[in-house]
Amino acid sequence: MRSLWNAVIVENRKLSRSPVLWGMLVFLLFVTGIRSGGADWTEHLGSMTFLFASVFGLMGFGTITAWTFGREYADRTIKDLVALPISRGTIVIAKSAVIVLWCLIATLLIFGFALLLGWLIGVPGFSVDAVWRSLVELLTIAAFHLLLCSPVALLASISRGYLVPIAYAFTTLMVALTAGPTVLGPYLPWSIPALHLSLSSEGGTLFPLGKASYVILIAVCELGIAGTMSWWKRADQR
Amino acid sequence: MQEMIRTEKLTKRYGDYPVLSDVSLSVNRGEIYGFLGLNGAGKTTTIRMLLGMIRPTSGDIYIRGRCLRDAKPDLWRHVGYLVETPYAYPNFTVRDNLRMIARLRGLSEQSAADAVMEKLQLTRYANTKSKNLSLGNAQKLGLAKAMIHNPAILILDEPTNALDPAGIVQVRELLRSLAEHEGVTVFISSHILEEMSKLASRIGIIHGGSLVQEITSRQFEQLRRKRLVADVRGASVAAAELLTGAGYTVQPTAEGRIEIAGEHALGQPERIARLIVDAKLPLAALKVEEEGLESYFLNIVGAGGPSSREEEASADRELEQGGSSK
């Protein structure tokens, strides 16, 4: 447990001092800023949540994951991590924990920023219910996107860098935007978060898509985690 | 003597391409084992396998008697390493990089980082970002990461690369002192032969993925071919006839000098001098020339020209007599 804690501290230090994290956050806040406003708070916060479900999650979380795993290969520091008194599996868990932590922090910062902007530009019809509902939706969408990050980590490890997984994140974004509205949408992991959001806004239920969609998200996550763990433990680290 | 590193028939193949074949070696506590080879000979592959970074196709590795195949991560508490060119997180300072390694190894960050910086004379660069370090200081940072936990075994791949002469001497003395006074076992790869001969207590020569020779540094010195060369100005033919008549094996050299081979000549050069002088031949110089380490090494690995195989066989024969041949 102590070794996991040590690994989390080190990984947190590396990510929190990375220009990629802060650059990404500034970009997301900027886009949130230019898309803010609306007839009421539900529309204002809904616009931000939709951006999150369709673009921010795939690109923002994907880039942070790609960087966290890929930088070790790009900076050639991977060899410092593979013969330590800490298992390689523990390093992978620590990296994943730090990604989850910072993606949630980024999500909450964007939400707080949207609230501040709404107040500053004087969006009418403020309601605690609307804010609360929007926060729950946002955190649910963030959780779905975090499930989709594990294949990014696997690709970063296999390709030994961050370019391939970032390209993958862009591709999944394109696929989600083009194939999401078709009948295939509920079965494409990357379009599930946005579909979930649009249906839950209309129907008011917590999990409006069929069970298969949520199972697909969990299966993708498990495959990514198992693949990444296996790669770190078994693959030759040349 | 405690065996710290042992490999048994270590083999690595990528598809049908063999990178390492049946390498068996053993390093004892307090020994400095020099692993010599040309680029691509298999040095770094061996080191990566010793560190568990690459899985062998066959064969086993034992570190402090524990088979690497089943070892738990705590084994690496006793091992410090540097593989190829050292890299560090570029936007972190020397101190920060070391503190992170200390934390991962479960050490007190500040005291471990300060102590190793002091040991490697890196303290003045403590607040320099690693991307701004010179190659030599980056190499020292790599060594500091390897030594931060005072390991019982150091596995170092070309550790003196990029160091200036003062840095090379400093690292050499440090490693020697660690081995002699603290019983640290050092496994060090290099292609710098002179450096190895000054540092290592035993040397393994690897070529084409095979360990072609394993000798002590003393044997290494002895095996370097020596010859007696006489410069007899304008009378080399007469001198050669004279010495041949006296029972010596003589050969003319391209520079117009004569080369007298054999232990008999090397042991008593004054007799040769007396013979030449008594015959009133103009002896300008008489000296023992030693084969360079480079040419010895190239002969051993078969890259030294047509006669290299013969000399390799001869060296092997000498080694067999000493009982150390592999």
mmCIF file of C-alpha atoms in Angstrom, chain B:
data_model
loop_
_atom_site.group_PDB
_atom_site.id
_atom_site.type_symbol
_atom_site.label_atom_id
_atom_site.label_comp_id
_atom_site.label_asym_id
_atom_site.label_seq_id
_atom_site.Cartn_x
_atom_site.Cartn_y
_atom_site.Cartn_z
ATOM 1 C CA MET B 1 32.706 -15.989 -2.227
ATOM 2 C CA GLN B 2 29.055 -14.973 -2.595
ATOM 3 C CA GLU B 3 27.724 -15.176 -6.126
ATOM 4 C CA MET B 4 25.700 -12.051 -6.910
ATOM 5 C CA ILE B 5 24.921 -12.433 -10.611
ATOM 6 C CA ARG B 6 24.695 -15.647 -12.587
ATOM 7 C CA THR B 7 23.347 -16.362 -16.020
ATOM 8 C CA GLU B 8 22.804 -19.859 -17.363
ATOM 9 C CA LYS B 9 22.773 -20.359 -21.119
ATOM 10 C CA LEU B 10 21.052 -17.046 -21.632
ATOM 11 C CA THR B 11 19.592 -16.861 -25.118
ATOM 12 C CA LYS B 12 17.497 -14.257 -26.898
ATOM 13 C CA ARG B 13 16.064 -14.567 -30.379
ATOM 14 C CA TYR B 14 13.806 -12.224 -32.268
ATOM 15 C CA GLY B 15 12.038 -14.599 -34.633
ATOM 16 C CA ASP B 16 14.821 -16.608 -36.215
ATOM 17 C CA TYR B 17 17.394 -13.915 -35.558
ATOM 18 C CA PRO B 18 19.618 -14.761 -32.600
ATOM 19 C CA VAL B 19 20.725 -11.756 -30.557
ATOM 20 C CA LEU B 20 22.307 -13.672 -27.698
ATOM 21 C CA SER B 21 23.371 -17.309 -27.598
ATOM 22 C CA ASP B 22 24.033 -19.418 -24.512
ATOM 23 C CA VAL B 23 25.726 -16.747 -22.427
ATOM 24 C CA SER B 24 26.742 -18.180 -19.063
ATOM 25 C CA LEU B 25 28.613 -16.011 -16.635
ATOM 26 C CA SER B 26 28.962 -15.455 -12.949
ATOM 27 C CA VAL B 27 29.968 -12.398 -10.916
ATOM 28 C CA ASN B 28 30.924 -12.538 -7.261
ATOM 29 C CA ARG B 29 30.492 -10.034 -4.463
ATOM 30 C CA GLY B 30 32.922 -7.125 -4.673
ATOM 31 C CA GLU B 31 33.965 -7.949 -8.225
ATOM 32 C CA ILE B 32 34.014 -5.469 -11.066
ATOM 33 C CA TYR B 33 33.040 -7.422 -14.155
ATOM 34 C CA GLY B 34 33.791 -5.684 -17.419
ATOM 35 C CA PHE B 35 31.587 -6.704 -20.301
ATOM 36 C CA LEU B 36 33.390 -5.842 -23.524
ATOM 37 C CA GLY B 37 31.986 -5.901 -26.992
ATOM 38 C CA LEU B 38 31.534 -4.004 -30.210
ATOM 39 C CA ASN B 39 28.318 -2.133 -30.918
ATOM 40 C CA GLY B 40 25.558 -4.658 -31.518
ATOM 41 C CA ALA B 41 27.470 -7.484 -29.867
ATOM 42 C CA GLY B 42 24.720 -8.107 -27.329
ATOM 43 C CA LYS B 43 25.932 -6.079 -24.318
ATOM 44 C CA THR B 44 22.817 -3.978 -23.863
ATOM 45 C CA THR B 45 20.511 -6.932 -24.561
ATOM 46 C CA THR B 46 22.286 -8.879 -21.813
ATOM 47 C CA ILE B 47 21.989 -5.932 -19.424
ATOM 48 C CA ARG B 48 18.302 -5.463 -20.204
ATOM 49 C CA MET B 49 17.735 -9.145 -19.523
ATOM 50 C CA LEU B 50 19.647 -8.923 -16.227
ATOM 51 C CA LEU B 51 17.217 -6.149 -15.266
ATOM 52 C CA GLY B 52 14.120 -8.022 -16.362
ATOM 53 C CA MET B 53 13.359 -5.513 -19.107
ATOM 54 C CA ILE B 54 13.580 -8.205 -21.767
ATOM 55 C CA ARG B 55 12.539 -11.805 -21.281
ATOM 56 C CA PRO B 56 15.082 -14.405 -22.362
ATOM 57 C CA THR B 57 14.007 -16.888 -25.031
ATOM 58 C CA SER B 58 15.720 -19.516 -22.921
ATOM 59 C CA GLY B 59 18.124 -19.687 -20.020
ATOM 60 C CA ASP B 60 17.956 -18.280 -16.531
ATOM 61 C CA ILE B 61 19.243 -15.333 -14.557
ATOM 62 C CA TYR B 62 19.985 -15.361 -10.843
ATOM 63 C CA ILE B 63 20.482 -12.180 -8.839
ATOM 64 C CA ARG B 64 21.715 -12.804 -5.289
ATOM 65 C CA GLY B 65 20.724 -16.420 -5.763
ATOM 66 C CA ARG B 66 17.117 -15.625 -6.699
ATOM 67 C CA CYS B 67 15.859 -16.624 -10.098
ATOM 68 C CA LEU B 68 14.609 -13.556 -11.927
ATOM 69 C CA ARG B 69 11.754 -15.534 -13.455
ATOM 70 C CA ASP B 70 9.985 -15.862 -10.090
ATOM 71 C CA ALA B 71 11.435 -12.860 -8.266
ATOM 72 C CA LYS B 72 9.286 -10.251 -6.579
ATOM 73 C CA PRO B 73 9.947 -6.521 -7.128
ATOM 74 C CA ASP B 74 11.731 -6.193 -3.769
ATOM 75 C CA LEU B 75 14.750 -7.823 -5.469
ATOM 76 C CA TRP B 76 15.426 -4.463 -7.143
ATOM 77 C CA ARG B 77 16.089 -2.865 -3.756
ATOM 78 C CA HIS B 78 19.572 -4.323 -4.078
ATOM 79 C CA VAL B 79 20.192 -3.331 -7.683
ATOM 80 C CA GLY B 80 21.068 0.030 -9.192
ATOM 81 C CA TYR B 81 21.280 0.408 -12.933
ATOM 82 C CA LEU B 82 22.024 2.625 -15.859
ATOM 83 C CA VAL B 83 21.009 1.463 -19.323
ATOM 84 C CA GLU B 84 22.446 3.170 -22.392
ATOM 85 C CA THR B 85 22.120 6.958 -22.547
ATOM 86 C CA PRO B 86 20.538 8.189 -19.329
ATOM 87 C CA TYR B 87 17.369 10.244 -19.627
ATOM 88 C CA ALA B 88 15.443 12.196 -17.030
ATOM 89 C CA TYR B 89 12.229 14.232 -16.926
ATOM 90 C CA PRO B 90 13.387 17.279 -18.905
ATOM 91 C CA ASN B 91 11.350 19.931 -17.084
ATOM 92 C CA PHE B 92 12.370 18.742 -13.637
ATOM 93 C CA THR B 93 15.563 19.804 -11.920
ATOM 94 C CA VAL B 94 18.330 17.405 -11.001
ATOM 95 C CA ARG B 95 17.116 17.481 -7.392
ATOM 96 C CA ASP B 96 13.480 16.848 -8.372
ATOM 97 C CA ASN B 97 14.421 13.937 -10.619
ATOM 98 C CA LEU B 98 16.425 12.368 -7.815
ATOM 99 C CA ARG B 99 13.697 13.003 -5.249
ATOM 100 C CA MET B 100 11.192 11.159 -7.410
ATOM 101 C CA ILE B 101 13.477 8.144 -7.748
ATOM 102 C CA ALA B 102 14.120 8.246 -3.987
ATOM 103 C CA ARG B 103 10.376 8.289 -3.327
ATOM 104 C CA LEU B 104 9.787 5.344 -5.690
ATOM 105 C CA ARG B 105 12.490 3.415 -3.873
ATOM 106 C CA GLY B 106 10.920 4.206 -0.512
ATOM 107 C CA LEU B 107 13.798 6.418 0.684
ATOM 108 C CA SER B 108 13.762 9.751 2.448
ATOM 109 C CA GLU B 109 13.644 12.114 -0.540
ATOM 110 C CA GLN B 110 15.788 14.962 0.684
ATOM 111 C CA SER B 111 18.581 13.096 2.438
ATOM 112 C CA ALA B 112 18.944 10.466 -0.311
ATOM 113 C CA ALA B 113 19.016 13.084 -3.083
ATOM 114 C CA ASP B 114 21.455 15.349 -1.223
ATOM 115 C CA ALA B 115 23.806 12.471 -0.367
ATOM 116 C CA VAL B 116 24.045 11.125 -3.896
ATOM 117 C CA MET B 117 24.472 14.600 -5.408
ATOM 118 C CA GLU B 118 27.353 15.146 -3.004
ATOM 119 C CA LYS B 119 28.881 11.792 -3.918
ATOM 120 C CA LEU B 120 28.799 12.550 -7.648
ATOM 121 C CA GLN B 121 29.594 16.258 -7.335
ATOM 122 C CA LEU B 122 26.240 17.279 -8.733
ATOM 123 C CA THR B 123 25.219 19.601 -5.906
ATOM 124 C CA ARG B 124 26.003 22.750 -7.900
ATOM 125 C CA TYR B 125 23.572 21.576 -10.588
ATOM 126 C CA ALA B 126 20.819 20.653 -8.100
ATOM 127 C CA ASN B 127 18.462 23.343 -9.380
ATOM 128 C CA THR B 128 19.310 22.959 -13.070
ATOM 129 C CA LYS B 129 16.574 21.462 -15.216
ATOM 130 C CA SER B 130 17.753 18.182 -16.630
ATOM 131 C CA LYS B 131 17.095 19.369 -20.202
ATOM 132 C CA ASN B 132 19.767 22.046 -19.655
ATOM 133 C CA LEU B 133 22.473 19.676 -18.408
ATOM 134 C CA SER B 134 25.582 18.944 -20.415
ATOM 135 C CA LEU B 135 25.940 15.357 -21.667
ATOM 136 C CA GLY B 136 28.496 14.629 -18.983
ATOM 137 C CA ASN B 137 26.297 15.911 -16.168
ATOM 138 C CA ALA B 138 23.286 14.085 -17.600
ATOM 139 C CA GLN B 139 25.420 10.953 -17.414
ATOM 140 C CA LYS B 140 26.245 11.745 -13.783
ATOM 141 C CA LEU B 141 22.538 12.201 -13.077
ATOM 142 C CA GLY B 142 21.952 8.742 -14.542
ATOM 143 C CA LEU B 143 24.669 7.347 -12.274
ATOM 144 C CA ALA B 144 23.156 9.188 -9.303
ATOM 145 C CA LYS B 145 19.799 7.541 -9.974
ATOM 146 C CA ALA B 146 21.568 4.174 -10.075
ATOM 147 C CA MET B 147 23.412 4.774 -6.799
ATOM 148 C CA ILE B 148 20.829 6.693 -4.788
ATOM 149 C CA HIS B 149 19.850 3.666 -2.680
ATOM 150 C CA ASN B 150 23.408 2.383 -2.092
ATOM 151 C CA PRO B 151 22.742 -0.897 -3.889
ATOM 152 C CA ALA B 152 24.747 -4.096 -3.422
ATOM 153 C CA ILE B 153 24.817 -4.588 -7.197
ATOM 154 C CA LEU B 154 25.412 -1.967 -9.850
ATOM 155 C CA ILE B 155 24.617 -2.807 -13.450
ATOM 156 C CA LEU B 156 25.972 -0.089 -15.686
ATOM 157 C CA ASP B 157 25.841 0.150 -19.450
ATOM 158 C CA GLU B 158 28.625 2.363 -20.820
ATOM 159 C CA PRO B 159 28.627 4.610 -17.719
ATOM 160 C CA THR B 160 31.603 6.729 -18.710
ATOM 161 C CA ASN B 161 30.187 7.744 -22.097
ATOM 162 C CA ALA B 162 30.222 11.504 -22.528
ATOM 163 C CA LEU B 163 32.191 12.104 -19.322
ATOM 164 C CA ASP B 164 35.252 14.331 -19.513
ATOM 165 C CA PRO B 165 38.615 12.875 -18.401
ATOM 166 C CA ALA B 166 38.160 14.208 -14.854
ATOM 167 C CA GLY B 167 34.681 12.699 -14.721
ATOM 168 C CA ILE B 168 35.975 9.347 -15.983
ATOM 169 C CA VAL B 169 38.638 9.242 -13.283
ATOM 170 C CA GLN B 170 36.092 10.286 -10.648
ATOM 171 C CA VAL B 171 33.614 7.576 -11.634
ATOM 172 C CA ARG B 172 36.366 4.977 -11.929
ATOM 173 C CA GLU B 173 37.659 5.763 -8.447
ATOM 174 C CA LEU B 174 34.147 5.789 -7.034
ATOM 175 C CA LEU B 175 33.308 2.379 -8.497
ATOM 176 C CA ARG B 176 36.626 0.931 -7.409
ATOM 177 C CA SER B 177 36.137 2.262 -3.891
ATOM 178 C CA LEU B 178 32.566 0.904 -3.728
ATOM 179 C CA ALA B 179 33.790 -2.527 -4.813
ATOM 180 C CA GLU B 180 36.857 -2.606 -2.547
ATOM 181 C CA HIS B 181 35.479 -1.033 0.617
ATOM 182 C CA GLU B 182 31.767 -1.735 0.514
ATOM 183 C CA GLY B 183 31.749 -5.018 -1.390
ATOM 184 C CA VAL B 184 29.527 -3.625 -4.125
ATOM 185 C CA THR B 185 29.374 -5.858 -7.187
ATOM 186 C CA VAL B 186 29.720 -3.935 -10.417
ATOM 187 C CA PHE B 187 28.696 -5.294 -13.806
ATOM 188 C CA ILE B 188 29.846 -2.757 -16.335
ATOM 189 C CA SER B 189 29.655 -2.845 -20.108
ATOM 190 C CA SER B 190 31.860 -0.814 -22.351
ATOM 191 C CA HIS B 191 33.648 -0.729 -25.652
ATOM 192 C CA ILE B 192 36.413 1.465 -24.198
ATOM 193 C CA LEU B 193 39.114 -1.128 -23.706
ATOM 194 C CA GLU B 194 41.673 0.930 -21.836
ATOM 195 C CA GLU B 195 39.016 2.006 -19.385
ATOM 196 C CA MET B 196 37.967 -1.586 -18.777
ATOM 197 C CA SER B 197 41.515 -2.779 -18.262
ATOM 198 C CA LYS B 198 42.024 -0.089 -15.619
ATOM 199 C CA LEU B 199 38.794 -0.780 -13.777
ATOM 200 C CA ALA B 200 37.603 -4.358 -14.121
ATOM 201 C CA SER B 201 38.848 -7.266 -12.092
ATOM 202 C CA ARG B 202 37.461 -9.692 -14.674
ATOM 203 C CA ILE B 203 36.544 -9.171 -18.281
ATOM 204 C CA GLY B 204 34.081 -11.004 -20.502
ATOM 205 C CA ILE B 205 34.338 -10.436 -24.234
ATOM 206 C CA ILE B 206 31.096 -10.772 -26.152
ATOM 207 C CA HIS B 207 30.837 -10.940 -29.894
ATOM 208 C CA GLY B 208 27.977 -11.827 -32.181
ATOM 209 C CA GLY B 209 25.837 -12.615 -29.150
ATOM 210 C CA SER B 210 28.268 -15.156 -27.693
ATOM 211 C CA LEU B 211 30.672 -14.860 -24.821
ATOM 212 C CA VAL B 212 33.921 -15.575 -26.644
ATOM 213 C CA GLN B 213 36.345 -15.140 -23.776
ATOM 214 C CA GLU B 214 36.300 -14.555 -20.035
ATOM 215 C CA ILE B 215 39.552 -13.632 -18.356
ATOM 216 C CA THR B 216 40.907 -11.794 -15.350
ATOM 217 C CA SER B 217 42.370 -8.370 -15.956
ATOM 218 C CA ARG B 218 45.803 -9.796 -15.106
ATOM 219 C CA GLN B 219 45.430 -12.449 -17.786
ATOM 220 C CA PHE B 220 44.191 -9.769 -20.126
ATOM 221 C CA GLU B 221 47.422 -7.872 -19.643
ATOM 222 C CA GLN B 222 49.513 -11.028 -20.106
ATOM 223 C CA LEU B 223 47.719 -12.085 -23.234
ATOM 224 C CA ARG B 224 48.521 -8.942 -25.081
ATOM 225 C CA ARG B 225 51.148 -10.040 -27.584
ATOM 226 C CA LYS B 226 54.618 -8.651 -26.866
ATOM 227 C CA ARG B 227 57.594 -8.555 -29.192
ATOM 228 C CA LEU B 228 61.153 -7.297 -29.164
ATOM 229 C CA VAL B 229 61.995 -4.854 -31.964
ATOM 230 C CA ALA B 230 65.526 -3.874 -32.916
ATOM 231 C CA ASP B 231 66.484 -0.972 -35.141
ATOM 232 C CA VAL B 232 69.799 -1.816 -36.725
ATOM 233 C CA ARG B 233 70.390 0.959 -39.188
ATOM 234 C CA GLY B 234 71.263 -0.275 -42.664
ATOM 235 C CA ALA B 235 72.240 -3.694 -41.382
ATOM 236 C CA SER B 236 68.990 -5.372 -40.626
ATOM 237 C CA VAL B 237 69.707 -8.299 -42.955
ATOM 238 C CA ALA B 238 73.063 -8.956 -41.281
ATOM 239 C CA ALA B 239 71.497 -8.626 -37.837
ATOM 240 C CA ALA B 240 68.707 -10.993 -38.770
ATOM 241 C CA GLU B 241 71.216 -13.584 -39.986
ATOM 242 C CA LEU B 242 73.259 -13.159 -36.830
ATOM 243 C CA LEU B 243 70.277 -13.643 -34.514
ATOM 244 C CA THR B 244 68.855 -16.529 -36.535
ATOM 245 C CA GLY B 245 72.219 -18.187 -36.242
ATOM 246 C CA ALA B 246 72.033 -17.694 -32.485
ATOM 247 C CA GLY B 247 68.692 -19.542 -32.383
ATOM 248 C CA TYR B 248 66.217 -16.685 -32.335
ATOM 249 C CA THR B 249 63.126 -16.397 -34.494
ATOM 250 C CA VAL B 250 63.535 -13.204 -36.459
ATOM 251 C CA GLN B 251 61.283 -11.411 -38.879
ATOM 252 C CA PRO B 252 61.869 -8.178 -40.790
ATOM 253 C CA THR B 253 59.265 -5.463 -40.406
ATOM 254 C CA ALA B 254 57.905 -3.103 -43.028
ATOM 255 C CA GLU B 255 59.763 -0.177 -41.426
ATOM 256 C CA GLY B 256 63.177 -1.823 -42.008
ATOM 257 C CA ARG B 257 63.529 -3.030 -38.434
ATOM 258 C CA ILE B 258 63.653 -6.599 -37.164
ATOM 259 C CA GLU B 259 61.240 -8.276 -34.838
ATOM 260 C CA ILE B 260 62.455 -10.984 -32.482
ATOM 261 C CA ALA B 261 59.693 -13.195 -31.127
ATOM 262 C CA GLY B 262 59.509 -15.567 -28.193
ATOM 263 C CA GLU B 263 59.749 -15.492 -24.412
ATOM 264 C CA HIS B 264 63.484 -16.257 -24.677
ATOM 265 C CA ALA B 265 64.113 -12.922 -26.394
ATOM 266 C CA LEU B 266 61.613 -10.919 -24.364
ATOM 267 C CA GLY B 267 63.039 -12.183 -21.076
ATOM 268 C CA GLN B 268 66.640 -11.247 -21.828
ATOM 269 C CA PRO B 269 66.850 -8.411 -24.354
ATOM 270 C CA GLU B 270 70.338 -7.516 -23.098
ATOM 271 C CA ARG B 271 71.719 -10.703 -24.705
ATOM 272 C CA ILE B 272 70.397 -9.622 -28.065
ATOM 273 C CA ALA B 273 71.899 -6.179 -27.558
ATOM 274 C CA ARG B 274 75.275 -7.721 -26.701
ATOM 275 C CA LEU B 275 75.218 -10.007 -29.756
ATOM 276 C CA ILE B 276 74.486 -7.118 -32.105
ATOM 277 C CA VAL B 277 77.013 -4.763 -30.557
ATOM 278 C CA ASP B 278 79.744 -7.443 -30.420
ATOM 279 C CA ALA B 279 79.180 -7.996 -34.144
ATOM 280 C CA LYS B 280 79.816 -4.232 -34.590
ATOM 281 C CA LEU B 281 76.392 -3.644 -36.092
ATOM 282 C CA PRO B 282 74.870 -0.154 -35.491
ATOM 283 C CA LEU B 283 72.145 -0.820 -32.895
ATOM 284 C CA ALA B 284 70.029 2.371 -32.704
ATOM 285 C CA ALA B 285 67.132 1.063 -30.636
ATOM 286 C CA LEU B 286 65.927 -2.055 -28.906
ATOM 287 C CA LYS B 287 62.538 -2.065 -27.307
ATOM 288 C CA VAL B 288 59.673 -4.259 -26.219
ATOM 289 C CA GLU B 289 56.494 -3.387 -28.091
ATOM 290 C CA GLU B 290 53.169 -4.406 -26.717
ATOM 291 C CA GLU B 291 50.140 -5.156 -28.828
ATOM 292 C CA GLY B 292 47.499 -2.470 -28.353
ATOM 293 C CA LEU B 293 44.361 -3.398 -26.509
ATOM 294 C CA GLU B 294 42.336 -2.486 -29.538
ATOM 295 C CA SER B 295 44.171 -4.808 -31.847
ATOM 296 C CA TYR B 296 44.049 -7.591 -29.231
ATOM 297 C CA PHE B 297 40.314 -7.108 -28.889
ATOM 298 C CA LEU B 298 39.728 -6.979 -32.633
ATOM 299 C CA ASN B 299 41.766 -10.156 -33.032
ATOM 300 C CA ILE B 300 39.657 -11.901 -30.408
ATOM 301 C CA VAL B 301 36.371 -10.908 -31.990
ATOM 302 C CA GLY B 302 37.597 -11.818 -35.450
ATOM 303 C CA ALA B 303 37.587 -8.356 -36.943
ATOM 304 C CA GLY B 304 41.316 -7.860 -37.113
ATOM 305 C CA GLY B 305 42.274 -9.217 -40.480
ATOM 306 C CA PRO B 306 43.241 -12.603 -41.868
ATOM 307 C CA SER B 307 45.502 -13.668 -38.997
ATOM 308 C CA SER B 308 42.975 -12.914 -36.319
ATOM 309 C CA ARG B 309 41.507 -16.425 -36.091
ATOM 310 C CA GLU B 310 44.948 -17.914 -35.569
ATOM 311 C CA GLU B 311 45.744 -15.511 -32.777
ATOM 312 C CA GLU B 312 42.356 -16.085 -31.216
ATOM 313 C CA ALA B 313 43.044 -19.818 -31.201
ATOM 314 C CA SER B 314 46.443 -19.203 -29.683
ATOM 315 C CA ALA B 315 44.967 -16.969 -26.992
ATOM 316 C CA ASP B 316 42.359 -19.633 -26.274
ATOM 317 C CA ARG B 317 45.076 -22.237 -25.914
ATOM 318 C CA GLU B 318 46.883 -20.051 -23.411
ATOM 319 C CA LEU B 319 43.650 -19.522 -21.532
ATOM 320 C CA GLU B 320 42.873 -23.214 -21.477
ATOM 321 C CA GLN B 321 46.216 -23.756 -19.807
ATOM 322 C CA GLY B 322 45.115 -21.256 -17.191
ATOM 323 C CA GLY B 323 41.750 -23.021 -16.856
ATOM 324 C CA SER B 324 39.648 -19.954 -17.521
ATOM 325 C CA SER B 325 38.501 -20.425 -21.038
ATOM 326 C CA LYS B 326 34.803 -20.294 -21.915
#
